[in-house]
PDB file of C-alpha atoms and ligand atoms in Angstrom:
ATOM      1  CA  MET C   1      93.659 146.129  59.257  1.00 48.00           C
ATOM      2  CA  SER C   2      90.496 145.927  57.238  1.00 69.00           C
ATOM      3  CA  SER C   3      89.946 147.466  53.810  1.00 84.00           C
ATOM      4  CA  ARG C   4      86.442 148.532  54.825  1.00 96.00           C
ATOM      5  CA  LYS C   5      86.084 152.241  55.469  1.00 97.00           C
ATOM      6  CA  LYS C   6      84.614 152.874  58.912  1.00 98.00           C
ATOM      7  CA  LEU C   7      81.131 154.398  59.018  1.00 98.00           C
ATOM      8  CA  ILE C   8      79.618 156.427  61.848  1.00 98.00           C
ATOM      9  CA  ALA C   9      75.860 157.026  61.529  1.00 98.00           C
ATOM     10  CA  GLY C  10      73.746 159.115  63.875  1.00 98.00           C
ATOM     11  CA  ASN C  11      70.174 157.994  64.513  1.00 98.00           C
ATOM     12  CA  TRP C  12      68.488 161.051  65.960  1.00 98.00           C
ATOM     13  CA  LYS C  13      65.174 159.241  66.500  1.00 98.00           C
ATOM     14  CA  MET C  14      62.292 161.659  67.332  1.00 98.00           C
ATOM     15  CA  ASN C  15      64.560 164.540  68.296  1.00 98.00           C
ATOM     16  CA  LYS C  16      65.416 167.961  66.814  1.00 98.00           C
ATOM     17  CA  THR C  17      63.277 170.461  64.971  1.00 98.00           C
ATOM     18  CA  SER C  18      64.257 171.635  61.540  1.00 98.00           C
ATOM     19  CA  ALA C  19      66.114 174.651  63.004  1.00 98.00           C
ATOM     20  CA  GLU C  20      67.858 172.522  65.633  1.00 98.00           C
ATOM     21  CA  ALA C  21      68.958 170.141  62.878  1.00 98.00           C
ATOM     22  CA  THR C  22      70.589 173.004  60.986  1.00 98.00           C
ATOM     23  CA  ALA C  23      72.492 174.028  64.106  1.00 98.00           C
ATOM     24  CA  LEU C  24      73.692 170.503  64.943  1.00 98.00           C
ATOM     25  CA  VAL C  25      74.713 169.617  61.390  1.00 98.00           C
ATOM     26  CA  THR C  26      76.503 172.956  60.976  1.00 98.00           C
ATOM     27  CA  ASP C  27      78.615 172.184  64.056  1.00 98.00           C
ATOM     28  CA  VAL C  28      79.405 168.661  62.815  1.00 98.00           C
ATOM     29  CA  VAL C  29      80.313 169.981  59.346  1.00 98.00           C
ATOM     30  CA  THR C  30      82.639 172.576  60.873  1.00 98.00           C
ATOM     31  CA  ALA C  31      84.456 169.894  62.863  1.00 98.00           C
ATOM     32  CA  VAL C  32      84.633 166.911  60.467  1.00 98.00           C
ATOM     33  CA  GLY C  33      82.901 167.917  57.241  1.00 98.00           C
ATOM     34  CA  LYS C  34      86.071 167.553  55.163  1.00 97.00           C
ATOM     35  CA  LEU C  35      87.158 164.220  56.607  1.00 97.00           C
ATOM     36  CA  THR C  36      87.507 161.540  53.936  1.00 96.00           C
ATOM     37  CA  ASP C  37      88.789 158.521  55.829  1.00 94.00           C
ATOM     38  CA  VAL C  38      85.507 157.846  57.679  1.00 98.00           C
ATOM     39  CA  ASP C  39      82.014 157.790  56.155  1.00 98.00           C
ATOM     40  CA  ILE C  40      79.673 159.951  58.240  1.00 98.00           C
ATOM     41  CA  VAL C  41      75.874 159.825  58.039  1.00 98.00           C
ATOM     42  CA  VAL C  42      73.237 161.765  59.958  1.00 98.00           C
ATOM     43  CA  CYS C  43      69.662 160.454  60.117  1.00 99.00           C
ATOM     44  CA  PRO C  44      67.318 163.221  61.313  1.00 98.00           C
ATOM     45  CA  PRO C  45      63.534 162.849  61.550  1.00 98.00           C
ATOM     46  CA  PHE C  46      61.685 163.305  58.235  1.00 98.00           C
ATOM     47  CA  THR C  47      60.741 166.906  59.096  1.00 98.00           C
ATOM     48  CA  ALA C  48      64.400 167.902  59.424  1.00 98.00           C
ATOM     49  CA  LEU C  49      65.790 166.086  56.375  1.00 98.00           C
ATOM     50  CA  GLU C  50      65.593 169.117  54.147  1.00 98.00           C
ATOM     51  CA  SER C  51      67.266 171.557  56.562  1.00 98.00           C
ATOM     52  CA  ALA C  52      69.920 169.004  57.538  1.00 98.00           C
ATOM     53  CA  GLY C  53      70.538 168.277  53.849  1.00 98.00           C
ATOM     54  CA  LYS C  54      71.118 171.959  53.110  1.00 98.00           C
ATOM     55  CA  ALA C  55      73.470 172.316  56.074  1.00 98.00           C
ATOM     56  CA  LEU C  56      75.618 169.379  54.960  1.00 98.00           C
ATOM     57  CA  ALA C  57      75.667 170.182  51.230  1.00 96.00           C
ATOM     58  CA  ASP C  58      79.280 170.657  50.055  1.00 93.00           C
ATOM     59  CA  SER C  59      80.591 168.516  52.937  1.00 98.00           C
ATOM     60  CA  ASN C  60      81.507 164.826  53.009  1.00 97.00           C
ATOM     61  CA  ILE C  61      78.661 164.073  55.413  1.00 98.00           C
ATOM     62  CA  ARG C  62      75.750 162.087  54.004  1.00 98.00           C
ATOM     63  CA  LEU C  63      72.048 162.222  54.758  1.00 98.00           C
ATOM     64  CA  GLY C  64      69.975 159.250  55.878  1.00 98.00           C
ATOM     65  CA  ALA C  65      66.390 158.637  56.946  1.00 98.00           C
ATOM     66  CA  GLN C  66      65.200 156.501  59.847  1.00 98.00           C
ATOM     67  CA  ASN C  67      62.489 154.562  58.036  1.00 98.00           C
ATOM     68  CA  MET C  68      60.417 154.454  54.842  1.00 98.00           C
ATOM     69  CA  HIS C  69      57.486 152.579  53.287  1.00 98.00           C
ATOM     70  CA  PRO C  70      58.181 150.010  50.552  1.00 98.00           C
ATOM     71  CA  GLU C  71      55.571 151.323  48.108  1.00 98.00           C
ATOM     72  CA  ALA C  72      56.423 154.179  45.762  1.00 98.00           C
ATOM     73  CA  THR C  73      53.200 156.186  46.177  1.00 98.00           C
ATOM     74  CA  GLY C  74      49.607 155.654  47.266  1.00 98.00           C
ATOM     75  CA  ALA C  75      47.109 155.573  50.100  1.00 98.00           C
ATOM     76  CA  TYR C  76      49.506 155.064  53.024  1.00 98.00           C
ATOM     77  CA  THR C  77      48.631 157.943  55.323  1.00 98.00           C
ATOM     78  CA  GLY C  78      51.593 159.135  57.321  1.00 97.00           C
ATOM     79  CA  GLU C  79      54.185 157.236  55.290  1.00 98.00           C
ATOM     80  CA  ILE C  80      57.177 158.298  53.181  1.00 98.00           C
ATOM     81  CA  SER C  81      58.605 156.528  50.108  1.00 98.00           C
ATOM     82  CA  ALA C  82      62.145 155.880  48.924  1.00 98.00           C
ATOM     83  CA  GLY C  83      61.625 158.245  45.992  1.00 98.00           C
ATOM     84  CA  MET C  84      60.641 161.050  48.361  1.00 98.00           C
ATOM     85  CA  LEU C  85      63.816 160.479  50.361  1.00 98.00           C
ATOM     86  CA  ARG C  86      65.925 160.516  47.212  1.00 98.00           C
ATOM     87  CA  ALA C  87      64.312 163.801  46.207  1.00 98.00           C
ATOM     88  CA  LEU C  88      65.713 165.261  49.442  1.00 97.00           C
ATOM     89  CA  PHE C  89      69.149 163.823  48.567  1.00 96.00           C
ATOM     90  CA  ALA C  90      69.121 161.139  51.238  1.00 98.00           C
ATOM     91  CA  THR C  91      71.461 158.276  50.362  1.00 98.00           C
ATOM     92  CA  TYR C  92      71.003 155.965  53.378  1.00 98.00           C
ATOM     93  CA  VAL C  93      67.954 154.678  55.246  1.00 99.00           C
ATOM     94  CA  ILE C  94      67.789 152.822  58.566  1.00 99.00           C
ATOM     95  CA  LEU C  95      65.502 149.792  58.234  1.00 98.00           C
ATOM     96  CA  GLY C  96      64.260 147.329  60.832  1.00 98.00           C
ATOM     97  CA  HIS C  97      65.388 149.288  63.878  1.00 98.00           C
ATOM     98  CA  SER C  98      64.354 147.423  67.044  1.00 98.00           C
ATOM     99  CA  GLU C  99      62.043 150.288  68.005  1.00 98.00           C
ATOM    100  CA  ARG C 100      60.200 149.859  64.682  1.00 98.00           C
ATOM    101  CA  ARG C 101      60.033 146.103  65.235  1.00 98.00           C
ATOM    102  CA  ALA C 102      58.829 146.352  68.851  1.00 97.00           C
ATOM    103  CA  LEU C 103      56.665 149.490  68.884  1.00 98.00           C
ATOM    104  CA  PHE C 104      55.274 149.384  65.339  1.00 97.00           C
ATOM    105  CA  ALA C 105      55.083 145.601  64.854  1.00 98.00           C
ATOM    106  CA  GLU C 106      57.352 145.529  61.796  1.00 98.00           C
ATOM    107  CA  THR C 107      58.008 141.994  60.590  1.00 98.00           C
ATOM    108  CA  ASP C 108      61.061 140.594  58.842  1.00 98.00           C
ATOM    109  CA  ALA C 109      59.004 140.193  55.648  1.00 98.00           C
ATOM    110  CA  PHE C 110      57.931 143.845  55.667  1.00 98.00           C
ATOM    111  CA  ILE C 111      61.474 144.991  56.405  1.00 98.00           C
ATOM    112  CA  ASN C 112      62.669 142.861  53.485  1.00 98.00           C
ATOM    113  CA  GLN C 113      60.225 144.659  51.155  1.00 98.00           C
ATOM    114  CA  LYS C 114      61.722 147.951  52.320  1.00 98.00           C
ATOM    115  CA  VAL C 115      65.275 146.707  51.698  1.00 98.00           C
ATOM    116  CA  HIS C 116      64.324 145.922  48.092  1.00 98.00           C
ATOM    117  CA  ALA C 117      62.574 149.275  47.619  1.00 98.00           C
ATOM    118  CA  ALA C 118      65.576 151.131  49.040  1.00 98.00           C
ATOM    119  CA  LEU C 119      68.048 149.336  46.765  1.00 98.00           C
ATOM    120  CA  LYS C 120      65.837 149.911  43.720  1.00 98.00           C
ATOM    121  CA  ASN C 121      66.011 153.641  44.503  1.00 98.00           C
ATOM    122  CA  GLN C 122      69.783 153.764  45.123  1.00 98.00           C
ATOM    123  CA  LEU C 123      69.333 154.196  48.879  1.00 98.00           C
ATOM    124  CA  LYS C 124      71.773 152.222  51.028  1.00 98.00           C
ATOM    125  CA  PRO C 125      69.829 150.313  53.678  1.00 98.00           C
ATOM    126  CA  ILE C 126      71.235 150.189  57.213  1.00 99.00           C
ATOM    127  CA  LEU C 127      69.557 146.927  58.200  1.00 98.00           C
ATOM    128  CA  CYS C 128      69.302 146.545  61.994  1.00 98.00           C
ATOM    129  CA  VAL C 129      69.333 143.171  63.700  1.00 98.00           C
ATOM    130  CA  GLY C 130      69.683 142.215  67.355  1.00 98.00           C
ATOM    131  CA  GLU C 131      68.397 140.162  70.227  1.00 97.00           C
ATOM    132  CA  SER C 132      66.375 141.171  73.296  1.00 96.00           C
ATOM    133  CA  LEU C 133      67.639 140.580  76.827  1.00 95.00           C
ATOM    134  CA  ALA C 134      65.344 137.556  77.224  1.00 95.00           C
ATOM    135  CA  GLU C 135      66.672 136.097  73.969  1.00 96.00           C
ATOM    136  CA  ARG C 136      70.287 136.604  75.062  1.00 95.00           C
ATOM    137  CA  GLU C 137      69.632 135.088  78.452  1.00 93.00           C
ATOM    138  CA  GLY C 138      67.765 132.214  76.792  1.00 96.00           C
ATOM    139  CA  GLY C 139      70.805 131.460  74.617  1.00 96.00           C
ATOM    140  CA  SER C 140      69.134 132.285  71.303  1.00 97.00           C
ATOM    141  CA  THR C 141      71.148 135.381  70.290  1.00 97.00           C
ATOM    142  CA  LEU C 142      72.748 133.844  67.205  1.00 98.00           C
ATOM    143  CA  LYS C 143      69.525 132.191  66.055  1.00 98.00           C
ATOM    144  CA  VAL C 144      67.589 135.479  66.350  1.00 98.00           C
ATOM    145  CA  VAL C 145      70.299 137.404  64.500  1.00 98.00           C
ATOM    146  CA  GLN C 146      70.461 134.760  61.759  1.00 98.00           C
ATOM    147  CA  THR C 147      66.693 134.841  61.222  1.00 98.00           C
ATOM    148  CA  GLN C 148      66.532 138.642  61.085  1.00 98.00           C
ATOM    149  CA  LEU C 149      69.568 138.891  58.807  1.00 98.00           C
ATOM    150  CA  GLU C 150      68.577 136.181  56.337  1.00 98.00           C
ATOM    151  CA  ALA C 151      64.924 137.250  56.198  1.00 98.00           C
ATOM    152  CA  GLY C 152      65.904 140.903  55.834  1.00 98.00           C
ATOM    153  CA  LEU C 153      68.228 140.064  52.922  1.00 98.00           C
ATOM    154  CA  GLU C 154      65.939 137.498  51.255  1.00 98.00           C
ATOM    155  CA  GLY C 155      66.181 137.886  47.467  1.00 98.00           C
ATOM    156  CA  VAL C 156      68.984 140.478  47.601  1.00 98.00           C
ATOM    157  CA  GLY C 157      71.487 139.679  44.877  1.00 97.00           C
ATOM    158  CA  LYS C 158      75.257 139.316  45.102  1.00 96.00           C
ATOM    159  CA  ASP C 159      75.547 142.456  43.003  1.00 95.00           C
ATOM    160  CA  GLN C 160      73.465 144.451  45.521  1.00 97.00           C
ATOM    161  CA  VAL C 161      74.542 143.321  48.958  1.00 98.00           C
ATOM    162  CA  SER C 162      77.716 145.367  49.231  1.00 95.00           C
ATOM    163  CA  SER C 163      75.445 148.463  49.201  1.00 97.00           C
ATOM    164  CA  VAL C 164      73.765 147.190  52.358  1.00 98.00           C
ATOM    165  CA  VAL C 165      75.118 148.127  55.781  1.00 98.00           C
ATOM    166  CA  ILE C 166      74.272 145.800  58.669  1.00 98.00           C
ATOM    167  CA  ALA C 167      73.862 147.206  62.183  1.00 98.00           C
ATOM    168  CA  TYR C 168      74.100 144.740  65.060  1.00 98.00           C
ATOM    169  CA  GLU C 169      72.165 146.344  67.881  1.00 98.00           C
ATOM    170  CA  PRO C 170      71.523 144.229  70.961  1.00 97.00           C
ATOM    171  CA  VAL C 171      68.158 145.575  72.110  1.00 96.00           C
ATOM    172  CA  TRP C 172      69.209 145.463  75.780  1.00 94.00           C
ATOM    173  CA  ALA C 173      72.050 147.893  75.029  1.00 93.00           C
ATOM    174  CA  ILE C 174      70.009 150.537  73.185  1.00 92.00           C
ATOM    175  CA  GLY C 175      69.512 153.714  75.176  1.00 87.00           C
ATOM    176  CA  THR C 176      70.234 151.845  78.417  1.00 89.00           C
ATOM    177  CA  GLY C 177      73.854 152.769  79.010  1.00 86.00           C
ATOM    178  CA  LYS C 178      74.648 149.008  79.008  1.00 87.00           C
ATOM    179  CA  VAL C 179      77.119 148.413  76.235  1.00 86.00           C
ATOM    180  CA  ALA C 180      77.938 144.943  74.923  1.00 89.00           C
ATOM    181  CA  THR C 181      81.451 143.860  75.861  1.00 95.00           C
ATOM    182  CA  THR C 182      83.916 143.891  72.993  1.00 96.00           C
ATOM    183  CA  ASP C 183      83.911 140.070  73.044  1.00 96.00           C
ATOM    184  CA  GLN C 184      80.107 139.873  72.952  1.00 96.00           C
ATOM    185  CA  ALA C 185      79.946 142.342  70.077  1.00 97.00           C
ATOM    186  CA  GLN C 186      82.825 140.834  68.066  1.00 97.00           C
ATOM    187  CA  GLU C 187      81.349 137.322  68.452  1.00 97.00           C
ATOM    188  CA  VAL C 188      78.081 138.392  66.825  1.00 98.00           C
ATOM    189  CA  HIS C 189      79.795 140.531  64.170  1.00 98.00           C
ATOM    190  CA  ALA C 190      81.996 137.576  63.185  1.00 98.00           C
ATOM    191  CA  PHE C 191      78.897 135.364  63.086  1.00 98.00           C
ATOM    192  CA  ILE C 192      77.163 137.870  60.775  1.00 98.00           C
ATOM    193  CA  ARG C 193      80.280 137.994  58.552  1.00 98.00           C
ATOM    194  CA  GLY C 194      80.204 134.197  58.438  1.00 98.00           C
ATOM    195  CA  LEU C 195      76.549 134.183  57.348  1.00 98.00           C
ATOM    196  CA  LEU C 196      77.306 136.741  54.642  1.00 98.00           C
ATOM    197  CA  THR C 197      80.196 134.554  53.473  1.00 98.00           C
ATOM    198  CA  LYS C 198      77.965 131.461  53.349  1.00 98.00           C
ATOM    199  CA  ASN C 199      75.207 133.280  51.451  1.00 97.00           C
ATOM    200  CA  PHE C 200      77.151 135.654  49.191  1.00 98.00           C
ATOM    201  CA  GLY C 201      80.757 134.428  49.113  1.00 97.00           C
ATOM    202  CA  GLU C 202      83.934 135.545  50.853  1.00 97.00           C
ATOM    203  CA  ALA C 203      84.862 138.481  48.593  1.00 96.00           C
ATOM    204  CA  ILE C 204      81.461 140.147  48.967  1.00 97.00           C
ATOM    205  CA  ALA C 205      81.184 139.415  52.711  1.00 97.00           C
ATOM    206  CA  GLN C 206      84.515 141.167  53.231  1.00 97.00           C
ATOM    207  CA  LYS C 207      83.079 144.335  51.656  1.00 97.00           C
ATOM    208  CA  VAL C 208      79.912 144.615  53.762  1.00 98.00           C
ATOM    209  CA  ARG C 209      80.134 146.965  56.715  1.00 98.00           C
ATOM    210  CA  ILE C 210      78.767 145.749  60.031  1.00 98.00           C
ATOM    211  CA  LEU C 211      78.129 148.529  62.563  1.00 98.00           C
ATOM    212  CA  TYR C 212      77.698 148.110  66.297  1.00 98.00           C
ATOM    213  CA  GLY C 213      74.850 150.018  67.966  1.00 97.00           C
ATOM    214  CA  GLY C 214      73.865 150.206  71.605  1.00 96.00           C
ATOM    215  CA  SER C 215      75.117 152.889  74.006  1.00 94.00           C
ATOM    216  CA  MET C 216      78.279 153.526  71.971  1.00 96.00           C
ATOM    217  CA  LYS C 217      80.007 156.546  73.499  1.00 96.00           C
ATOM    218  CA  PRO C 218      83.407 158.225  73.111  1.00 96.00           C
ATOM    219  CA  ALA C 219      84.632 156.310  76.187  1.00 96.00           C
ATOM    220  CA  ASN C 220      83.827 152.807  74.902  1.00 96.00           C
ATOM    221  CA  ALA C 221      84.139 153.384  71.140  1.00 97.00           C
ATOM    222  CA  PRO C 222      87.914 152.865  70.708  1.00 97.00           C
ATOM    223  CA  ASP C 223      87.799 149.289  72.058  1.00 97.00           C
ATOM    224  CA  LEU C 224      84.705 148.381  70.053  1.00 97.00           C
ATOM    225  CA  LEU C 225      86.052 149.956  66.856  1.00 98.00           C
ATOM    226  CA  ALA C 226      89.341 148.071  67.219  1.00 97.00           C
ATOM    227  CA  GLN C 227      87.543 144.728  66.770  1.00 97.00           C
ATOM    228  CA  LYS C 228      88.192 142.956  63.493  1.00 96.00           C
ATOM    229  CA  ASP C 229      84.575 142.811  62.329  1.00 98.00           C
ATOM    230  CA  ILE C 230      83.250 146.069  63.808  1.00 98.00           C
ATOM    231  CA  ASP C 231      83.225 148.591  60.971  1.00 98.00           C
ATOM    232  CA  GLY C 232      81.656 151.548  62.720  1.00 98.00           C
ATOM    233  CA  GLY C 233      78.727 152.546  64.855  1.00 98.00           C
ATOM    234  CA  LEU C 234      75.039 153.374  64.687  1.00 98.00           C
ATOM    235  CA  ILE C 235      74.739 155.996  67.372  1.00 98.00           C
ATOM    236  CA  GLY C 236      71.574 157.121  69.141  1.00 98.00           C
ATOM    237  CA  GLY C 237      71.977 159.300  72.242  1.00 97.00           C
ATOM    238  CA  ALA C 238      75.562 160.363  71.556  1.00 98.00           C
ATOM    239  CA  SER C 239      74.627 161.638  68.072  1.00 98.00           C
ATOM    240  CA  LEU C 240      72.402 164.382  69.492  1.00 98.00           C
ATOM    241  CA  GLU C 241      75.310 166.600  70.495  1.00 98.00           C
ATOM    242  CA  ALA C 242      78.007 167.662  68.056  1.00 98.00           C
ATOM    243  CA  ARG C 243      80.789 167.169  70.560  1.00 98.00           C
ATOM    244  CA  SER C 244      80.143 163.496  71.346  1.00 98.00           C
ATOM    245  CA  PHE C 245      79.279 162.646  67.721  1.00 98.00           C
ATOM    246  CA  VAL C 246      82.487 164.282  66.479  1.00 98.00           C
ATOM    247  CA  GLU C 247      84.500 162.415  69.118  1.00 98.00           C
ATOM    248  CA  LEU C 248      83.035 159.152  67.812  1.00 98.00           C
ATOM    249  CA  VAL C 249      83.951 160.098  64.244  1.00 98.00           C
ATOM    250  CA  ASN C 250      87.493 160.854  65.400  1.00 98.00           C
ATOM    251  CA  ALA C 251      87.635 157.526  67.270  1.00 98.00           C
ATOM    252  CA  ALA C 252      86.675 155.768  64.024  1.00 98.00           C
ATOM    253  CA  ALA C 253      89.358 157.691  62.118  1.00 97.00           C
ATOM    254  CA  ALA C 254      91.950 156.664  64.695  1.00 96.00           C
ATOM    255  CA  ALA C 255      90.841 153.005  64.594  1.00 94.00           C
ATOM    256  CA  LYS C 256      91.118 152.487  60.861  1.00 64.00           C
TER     257      LYS C 256
HETATM  258  C1  PEP R   1      70.024 153.229  68.328  1.00 81.53           C
HETATM  259  O1  PEP R   1      68.901 153.456  68.680  1.00 81.53           O
HETATM  260  O2  PEP R   1      70.245 152.913  67.154  1.00 81.53           O
HETATM  261  C2  PEP R   1      71.096 153.332  69.338  1.00 81.53           C
HETATM  262  C3  PEP R   1      72.200 152.686  69.119  1.00 81.53           C
HETATM  263  O3  PEP R   1      70.838 154.104  70.446  1.00 81.53           O
HETATM  264  P1  PEP R   1      71.851 154.441  71.658  1.00 81.53           P
HETATM  265  O4  PEP R   1      73.175 154.801  71.058  1.00 81.53           O
HETATM  266  O5  PEP R   1      71.202 155.611  72.363  1.00 81.53           O
HETATM  267  O6  PEP R   1      71.909 153.221  72.513  1.00 81.53           O
END
């Protein structure tokens, strides 16, 4: 059994209005808002952060954003800073999601700037890494993950890295219904833990949570969450309904 508390984070992507966010978060709070043995995070779109934040106030559920810009203020039309997220009481931020990398051309260097800006503002980054189908089939999964992880964490100190959450998300499993097998997922999670050990030392590497993301559902979650190095899930589709999200939280509570 690991000493790391499991974490279930919902990535709502571009879904839910402000009013819909209130309704969904209210249902999640009613079901698991007092739970203390799993960390629960919801990441609504920027426009719903405020309403979601109000609905989860006084519960144990935390608020996260899906992205941010590394600069604090300035001429960056359409962007949002870490300070703005903190002002809405967000405490987590997803960085380097594969959709940001693929659709918005985000590089490892840019993602690394965001990691530093998040940490400077007491936001916990959920740093996403993962290979495409072509990369897996070409045998370069571990190399791709290593590059994304080490570049994303470049310059992050030993005193900071336990505030970072890593999410291993094989791109071919995101939103496709194709989940990685438990062996495939555990192999990469153990590899990531090994890299963290090499770069930051054993004691710190044992504290960092590594989430699995990619079509995690109530039916496949128990097996994934039972793996030694899988410390929770970053959930897309199944986080959009209270029932499936709550089932995943309960699966994490049962797996601890
Ligand atoms: C995600 O986009 O982070 C994700 C894991 O999505 P899904 O659960 O829908 O595959």
